[in-house]
Amino acid sequence: MASKEQGVEATVAEFRNDIEKLRKEIARVIVGQRPIVDGVITCLLAQGHALLEGVPGLGKTMLVRTLAQALTLEFSRIQFTPDLMPADVLGTNVIGQDGGGGRSFSFQKGPIFASIVLADEINRATPKTQSALLEAMQEGHVTVAKTSYPLPRPFVVLATQNPLEMEGTYPLPEAQLDRFLLKLQVTYPSGEELNEILDRTTQGTTPRVEPVLDGPRLLELGQLVREVPVASKVRDHAVKLLQATHPDQPGAPRATRQYVRYGSSPRGAQAILLAAKVRALLAGRFHVSCGDLRECLKPALRHRILLNFEGEAEGISADRILDEILAAIPEEAV
Amino acid sequence: MDLTSWAEIDRLLGRATLRLRLQRAFRGGLLALAPALVGLGAAMVAIWAGWLDPGFFPFLLQVAGTFVPICALLGAFLPVDRLRLAYRLDRANDNADRLGSALEFSRLGLRRTPLMELQIADAVRHLPQVDPARALPWRLPAGARPALLACLLVAAASLLEPAPTSRPLPPPPPPPEEELLRTADLEAQREVARQLRQEAQRLQDPQLAQLASDFDELLERMAGRQIDREEALQRLEALQAAALIPPPLDRQAEELTTELAAIGQELKQEKVKEVEQLADALQRKDLGRSREELARLARLLASDKVPPGLLERLGKAFASLARKLASKLDSRDVEALRKEIGLLRQKMASRGLGAGEEQRLQELEQSLQQAVKRGGGQGPGPAAEPGQRAVNELHRRLDEAARGLADAARDAKQARTPPQQQAAESTRKQAGEKLQQSAEALERLDQARQQAAARQAAGQKLQQAREQMQRSAPGAAQSTAQAQRLEDFDSRAGTTRRGKTRAGQPAPTEGQGTSPPLGERGPRADSRLPGGTEARPAGGDAEQPPEQPPGKPPGQDGRQPQQLGRRGEGRTPADGQQAGTGHDPELLGEESRREAGFQEQQLLGKRGAGQSRSEIIQAAADRGFARVGYRDVYASYSGTAEEELARVRVPAGYRFFVRRYFELIRPRQGPEQGED
């Protein structure tokens, strides 16, 4: 028994070691943005998808490309435009001629058939094209002409969107948003980080990223994440936090009752818990704490809360609602 | 899981649990201390206020002292959730829920995964950084400081001496200084006392002088408010009783004066010229003039110029006078003795007699037998009173004078020789001396009579003073004696009131019927009441003349217009309160008899402005209406006005005008002012 525990403990240690290596490789290119990097890694380990939101030029695409470079995984990048069609993403059947001269339809895989898919400026595509990602993101396979084609594992969609340019964009539908494990908001770098960015990007040498993890190892790490135990009190706390986003719940705070139209779906609690497990492991613990839950609350739920008219008119953000929820449901309530 | 490691966790949780229980006990004690202090404070306030017995405080103290530890124990032994306590330790020590999760995982038993085992081991490794003091610091709960301060205050207050529960009652308020007599009334009574003194000095009556002195002293004590109203009234009543009880001589004086008047009338018929003036004075009850006449006759007898035959005529006249007086006195003695004996026998039959009264009865019976045996009366018996003896002295002097005159007349006839003439002259002079002694006895009788009258007047004045004081008593208007006093007052003022006239004739009574104007015929009352009771004419049912037939109103012929038309009145007090339902069958009465001798008269008036108001008022006074001194009238009426003001609801402004009016008509202070 002790040897098994020691083996697990060694696995956890390797986990932390591998993730630390990954962080370092990413840090070769990406300056700062530790929460964003951790968030993306969390999505990788939890087998979830990430939506990165930020103004142009903050390195969203660079981050995803660097991550793909650090992992020995197939990477594809899709630039979403209004004229992008679902087939352009998923692939299509084309007529081909075999060696015997016979012609037959064959499926031509689209760019989604990759382990890491960068959906750049995903909100520029039409909802029809955006919806083409639903099955792939949730089920892990693509159905074309009644034929399902499994996606490679791991499969992670890392989408970016620009919150400023509203003209010619199509906001993601709630069902689509719910498929993303985390929504990461990329912020401006600090002055120190900006200096470092300038140093790296304006010199003659370009940082080279070496792959440190491959797909199977990533799946193992993901399996370890899911094995992290969660105490019932901690899980109850996650449930309370999720229920606090629903305006019709008795314990909902005032901001929720006033500004929220619909709260988070159960996927939100799953996202919180998975992200909290990753965070616990990354913190060197073997269990999830309430602090982990609370830290993961905003990226896991901010895209799952639908504001009502009053909230929209008042310019209330989802993060403000979640802040009030955190204040209303303290950790001592466990 | 390593048991040794888990024991460390359990030990830590045990320490935390003990600390938590102690804190709960402390908090519970403090929470119980607040209501206990409030209760004790309320009890102390109640004790200081005298609402609670101080002996009850130790009991309350014991209850409070028991209540606090009970609550502390209850708090200490409340169940402790170790899981919550573990999470609380994690929160306070920033332990990332290691203890709580480990405790939960430890309860899973075989279902624990390797990661759970690792987590528990991780929690054990982090035990040294867990300090229960951070999670369970000793802090005073909210409100503990005010509670402790209140505790100190209560403890300090409990050391103070509680106020005695039986506080002495405040001294009773001094009785209101009631004004027994107003200043004007007091001056009037002092004037009465002064008059009494003058009268006593004039009459040389020590009893009246003593009465005046006592009355004056009483007035001074009343003015100085040294006695209360009740005592003043009692003393006035005693003075009045003393004044109205004449001495024995006084009782005989008036009776003898009346008998002397009858004797004087008989003496006047004997046509004796020399005693006509005396007889006339006796008849007029003028004892002073009678004394002067006797003195004049005594001087005449003492002189040498005695008319011839005078001694004989005087002897006959005075012999007749003495005889008649003796006859009156004897009959009066017998009657008086029989009357007193009758009273004593009546008393003996009803209630029995005392030892002194039985002896008195025996003496009276012996005296009566002797008086009957004497027939003509030979002087007072052993039961005669001093007054009686004085009257008898007068009789004896007169008898001696009569016999002396007879002897002098006989000696004067028989005197032939000078020695006989000298003896006759001596006898005459002795007769004159006897007359002089009779005059002196008559003078004493006159003086006694005047003293009796003066005392009677003094008694009436004292009675008036007492009534005036009673009227000025608070609430006297409601007293039942007020009606009687007002009636007495009205009788003295010569007016009628409440169905009585001065002559005692029936008069209209309030609520019983009204008398129509003179000459009018009133409706006849129903003479038959339900039940067959005959009604009587209204007014003075007790004074109904016996000759009046019941149920028949008088004055039907118009000769008694005051009694016409009165409503019928039953024999019971309630009768006659309602209007009659019938009428007099002889409603119009009898016709005027033509044969009656009427003589028409025509009153002639005088043209002119007539008398002024003051002339009318003075003329009314001249007709004799005002028979009481103005001071007395003012005192009576002002007292009556005050009674009415106290009884009747009068607007305050009107009270002022009423009192102002009486202030304006108040008698002046001088004794000569304000009299009749």
PDB file of C-alpha atoms in Angstrom, chain B residues 495-633:
ATOM      1  CA  THR B 495     -90.559  86.871  56.703  1.00  0.00           C
ATOM      2  CA  THR B 496     -92.291  83.667  55.771  1.00  0.00           C
ATOM      3  CA  ARG B 497     -90.643  80.647  54.389  1.00  0.00           C
ATOM      4  CA  ARG B 498     -91.445  77.101  53.439  1.00  0.00           C
ATOM      5  CA  GLY B 499     -95.109  76.918  54.102  1.00  0.00           C
ATOM      6  CA  LYS B 500     -95.189  78.569  57.489  1.00  0.00           C
ATOM      7  CA  THR B 501     -96.265  81.960  58.481  1.00  0.00           C
ATOM      8  CA  ARG B 502     -95.455  83.694  61.658  1.00  0.00           C
ATOM      9  CA  ALA B 503     -98.915  82.922  62.871  1.00  0.00           C
ATOM     10  CA  GLY B 504     -98.410  79.320  62.082  1.00  0.00           C
ATOM     11  CA  GLN B 505    -101.034  79.365  59.385  1.00  0.00           C
ATOM     12  CA  PRO B 506    -100.751  77.160  56.359  1.00  0.00           C
ATOM     13  CA  ALA B 507     -98.917  78.752  53.503  1.00  0.00           C
ATOM     14  CA  PRO B 508     -98.181  77.614  49.975  1.00  0.00           C
ATOM     15  CA  THR B 509     -95.498  75.048  50.025  1.00  0.00           C
ATOM     16  CA  GLU B 510     -93.002  74.595  47.297  1.00  0.00           C
ATOM     17  CA  GLY B 511     -93.990  71.715  45.129  1.00  0.00           C
ATOM     18  CA  GLN B 512     -97.324  71.268  46.775  1.00  0.00           C
ATOM     19  CA  GLY B 513     -99.375  73.922  45.113  1.00  0.00           C
ATOM     20  CA  THR B 514     -99.525  77.552  44.431  1.00  0.00           C
ATOM     21  CA  SER B 515    -101.830  80.139  45.683  1.00  0.00           C
ATOM     22  CA  PRO B 516    -103.487  82.276  43.079  1.00  0.00           C
ATOM     23  CA  PRO B 517    -103.520  86.037  43.402  1.00  0.00           C
ATOM     24  CA  LEU B 518    -105.801  87.632  45.861  1.00  0.00           C
ATOM     25  CA  GLY B 519    -109.427  87.463  45.004  1.00  0.00           C
ATOM     26  CA  GLU B 520    -109.005  84.833  42.403  1.00  0.00           C
ATOM     27  CA  ARG B 521    -110.511  81.447  42.590  1.00  0.00           C
ATOM     28  CA  GLY B 522    -108.115  78.680  42.056  1.00  0.00           C
ATOM     29  CA  PRO B 523    -108.912  75.322  40.660  1.00  0.00           C
ATOM     30  CA  ARG B 524    -110.285  72.999  43.185  1.00  0.00           C
ATOM     31  CA  ALA B 525    -108.092  70.141  43.966  1.00  0.00           C
ATOM     32  CA  ASP B 526    -109.245  66.652  43.681  1.00  0.00           C
ATOM     33  CA  SER B 527    -110.381  65.861  47.146  1.00  0.00           C
ATOM     34  CA  ARG B 528    -110.484  62.160  46.483  1.00  0.00           C
ATOM     35  CA  LEU B 529    -107.273  60.324  46.000  1.00  0.00           C
ATOM     36  CA  PRO B 530    -107.026  56.807  44.745  1.00  0.00           C
ATOM     37  CA  GLY B 531    -107.813  54.479  47.520  1.00  0.00           C
ATOM     38  CA  GLY B 532    -110.443  56.696  48.970  1.00  0.00           C
ATOM     39  CA  THR B 533    -108.078  58.901  50.893  1.00  0.00           C
ATOM     40  CA  GLU B 534    -109.308  62.362  51.225  1.00  0.00           C
ATOM     41  CA  ALA B 535    -106.976  65.090  50.342  1.00  0.00           C
ATOM     42  CA  ARG B 536    -106.356  68.087  52.433  1.00  0.00           C
ATOM     43  CA  PRO B 537    -105.759  71.615  51.373  1.00  0.00           C
ATOM     44  CA  ALA B 538    -102.246  72.389  50.499  1.00  0.00           C
ATOM     45  CA  GLY B 539     -99.860  74.150  52.714  1.00  0.00           C
ATOM     46  CA  GLY B 540     -98.814  73.254  56.165  1.00  0.00           C
ATOM     47  CA  ASP B 541    -100.271  69.891  56.550  1.00  0.00           C
ATOM     48  CA  ALA B 542     -99.112  69.854  60.152  1.00  0.00           C
ATOM     49  CA  GLU B 543    -100.543  73.261  60.810  1.00  0.00           C
ATOM     50  CA  GLN B 544    -103.893  72.468  59.381  1.00  0.00           C
ATOM     51  CA  PRO B 545    -106.466  74.123  61.592  1.00  0.00           C
ATOM     52  CA  PRO B 546    -108.630  71.517  63.187  1.00  0.00           C
ATOM     53  CA  GLU B 547    -111.799  73.303  62.180  1.00  0.00           C
ATOM     54  CA  GLN B 548    -110.915  72.973  58.514  1.00  0.00           C
ATOM     55  CA  PRO B 549    -112.759  70.036  56.994  1.00  0.00           C
ATOM     56  CA  PRO B 550    -110.345  67.761  55.237  1.00  0.00           C
ATOM     57  CA  GLY B 551    -110.522  67.771  51.525  1.00  0.00           C
ATOM     58  CA  LYS B 552    -112.432  70.954  51.315  1.00  0.00           C
ATOM     59  CA  PRO B 553    -110.422  73.971  50.356  1.00  0.00           C
ATOM     60  CA  PRO B 554    -111.083  76.955  52.440  1.00  0.00           C
ATOM     61  CA  GLY B 555    -111.857  80.401  51.194  1.00  0.00           C
ATOM     62  CA  GLN B 556    -114.592  79.420  48.874  1.00  0.00           C
ATOM     63  CA  ASP B 557    -116.441  82.489  49.715  1.00  0.00           C
ATOM     64  CA  GLY B 558    -113.550  84.690  48.873  1.00  0.00           C
ATOM     65  CA  ARG B 559    -112.940  85.813  52.383  1.00  0.00           C
ATOM     66  CA  GLN B 560    -109.653  83.982  52.568  1.00  0.00           C
ATOM     67  CA  PRO B 561    -108.160  84.561  49.183  1.00  0.00           C
ATOM     68  CA  GLN B 562    -104.731  83.374  50.292  1.00  0.00           C
ATOM     69  CA  GLN B 563    -105.991  79.843  50.660  1.00  0.00           C
ATOM     70  CA  LEU B 564    -108.069  79.664  47.546  1.00  0.00           C
ATOM     71  CA  GLY B 565    -107.283  77.340  44.761  1.00  0.00           C
ATOM     72  CA  ARG B 566    -104.678  75.295  46.533  1.00  0.00           C
ATOM     73  CA  ARG B 567    -104.073  71.940  45.230  1.00  0.00           C
ATOM     74  CA  GLY B 568    -105.232  69.073  47.293  1.00  0.00           C
ATOM     75  CA  GLU B 569    -102.766  67.452  49.542  1.00  0.00           C
ATOM     76  CA  GLY B 570    -103.012  63.996  50.901  1.00  0.00           C
ATOM     77  CA  ARG B 571    -102.279  62.860  54.349  1.00  0.00           C
ATOM     78  CA  THR B 572     -99.060  61.269  53.287  1.00  0.00           C
ATOM     79  CA  PRO B 573     -96.098  63.363  52.327  1.00  0.00           C
ATOM     80  CA  ALA B 574     -96.297  62.092  48.795  1.00  0.00           C
ATOM     81  CA  ASP B 575     -99.869  63.165  48.415  1.00  0.00           C
ATOM     82  CA  GLY B 576    -100.613  66.381  46.671  1.00  0.00           C
ATOM     83  CA  GLN B 577     -97.497  66.250  44.566  1.00  0.00           C
ATOM     84  CA  GLN B 578     -99.474  65.886  41.398  1.00  0.00           C
ATOM     85  CA  ALA B 579    -101.979  68.109  39.786  1.00  0.00           C
ATOM     86  CA  GLY B 580    -105.562  67.434  40.614  1.00  0.00           C
ATOM     87  CA  THR B 581    -107.844  65.795  38.130  1.00  0.00           C
ATOM     88  CA  GLY B 582    -111.100  67.372  39.219  1.00  0.00           C
ATOM     89  CA  HIS B 583    -112.344  70.711  40.345  1.00  0.00           C
ATOM     90  CA  ASP B 584    -114.296  72.278  43.071  1.00  0.00           C
ATOM     91  CA  PRO B 585    -117.994  71.750  42.459  1.00  0.00           C
ATOM     92  CA  GLU B 586    -118.484  75.245  43.758  1.00  0.00           C
ATOM     93  CA  LEU B 587    -115.924  76.631  41.458  1.00  0.00           C
ATOM     94  CA  LEU B 588    -117.373  80.069  41.347  1.00  0.00           C
ATOM     95  CA  GLY B 589    -118.124  80.118  45.022  1.00  0.00           C
ATOM     96  CA  GLU B 590    -121.006  81.781  46.619  1.00  0.00           C
ATOM     97  CA  GLU B 591    -122.365  84.963  45.280  1.00  0.00           C
ATOM     98  CA  SER B 592    -121.640  88.123  47.110  1.00  0.00           C
ATOM     99  CA  ARG B 593    -124.372  88.703  49.551  1.00  0.00           C
ATOM    100  CA  ARG B 594    -126.131  91.837  48.794  1.00  0.00           C
ATOM    101  CA  GLU B 595    -127.212  92.322  52.330  1.00  0.00           C
ATOM    102  CA  ALA B 596    -123.602  92.610  53.416  1.00  0.00           C
ATOM    103  CA  GLY B 597    -122.768  96.102  54.396  1.00  0.00           C
ATOM    104  CA  PHE B 598    -120.173  97.239  51.961  1.00  0.00           C
ATOM    105  CA  GLN B 599    -118.809 100.675  51.959  1.00  0.00           C
ATOM    106  CA  GLU B 600    -117.122 101.802  48.843  1.00  0.00           C
ATOM    107  CA  GLN B 601    -113.964 103.721  49.286  1.00  0.00           C
ATOM    108  CA  GLN B 602    -111.882 105.474  46.775  1.00  0.00           C
ATOM    109  CA  LEU B 603    -108.213 105.905  47.349  1.00  0.00           C
ATOM    110  CA  LEU B 604    -106.989 109.191  46.177  1.00  0.00           C
ATOM    111  CA  GLY B 605    -103.506 109.559  44.908  1.00  0.00           C
ATOM    112  CA  LYS B 606    -101.263 112.512  44.684  1.00  0.00           C
ATOM    113  CA  ARG B 607     -99.766 113.790  41.557  1.00  0.00           C
ATOM    114  CA  GLY B 608     -96.053 114.284  41.593  1.00  0.00           C
ATOM    115  CA  ALA B 609     -92.747 112.609  41.366  1.00  0.00           C
ATOM    116  CA  GLY B 610     -93.335 110.661  44.510  1.00  0.00           C
ATOM    117  CA  GLN B 611     -90.728 109.547  46.943  1.00  0.00           C
ATOM    118  CA  SER B 612     -87.200 108.960  45.958  1.00  0.00           C
ATOM    119  CA  ARG B 613     -85.648 105.559  46.386  1.00  0.00           C
ATOM    120  CA  SER B 614     -83.809 106.524  49.509  1.00  0.00           C
ATOM    121  CA  GLU B 615     -86.980 107.966  50.957  1.00  0.00           C
ATOM    122  CA  ILE B 616     -88.853 104.788  50.241  1.00  0.00           C
ATOM    123  CA  ILE B 617     -86.118 102.729  51.849  1.00  0.00           C
ATOM    124  CA  GLN B 618     -85.953 104.967  54.871  1.00  0.00           C
ATOM    125  CA  ALA B 619     -89.700 104.962  55.127  1.00  0.00           C
ATOM    126  CA  ALA B 620     -89.684 101.203  55.043  1.00  0.00           C
ATOM    127  CA  ALA B 621     -87.153 101.230  57.834  1.00  0.00           C
ATOM    128  CA  ASP B 622     -89.284 103.649  59.766  1.00  0.00           C
ATOM    129  CA  ARG B 623     -92.188 101.271  59.543  1.00  0.00           C
ATOM    130  CA  GLY B 624     -90.242  98.950  61.688  1.00  0.00           C
ATOM    131  CA  PHE B 625     -88.896  96.406  59.287  1.00  0.00           C
ATOM    132  CA  ALA B 626     -85.346  96.650  60.396  1.00  0.00           C
ATOM    133  CA  ARG B 627     -85.459  95.333  63.894  1.00  0.00           C
ATOM    134  CA  VAL B 628     -82.060  93.699  63.766  1.00  0.00           C
ATOM    135  CA  GLY B 629     -78.788  95.558  63.733  1.00  0.00           C
ATOM    136  CA  TYR B 630     -77.266  96.105  60.363  1.00  0.00           C
ATOM    137  CA  ARG B 631     -74.166  94.272  61.419  1.00  0.00           C
ATOM    138  CA  ASP B 632     -76.228  91.247  62.257  1.00  0.00           C
ATOM    139  CA  VAL B 633     -78.188  91.537  59.047  1.00  0.00           C
TER     140      VAL B 633
END
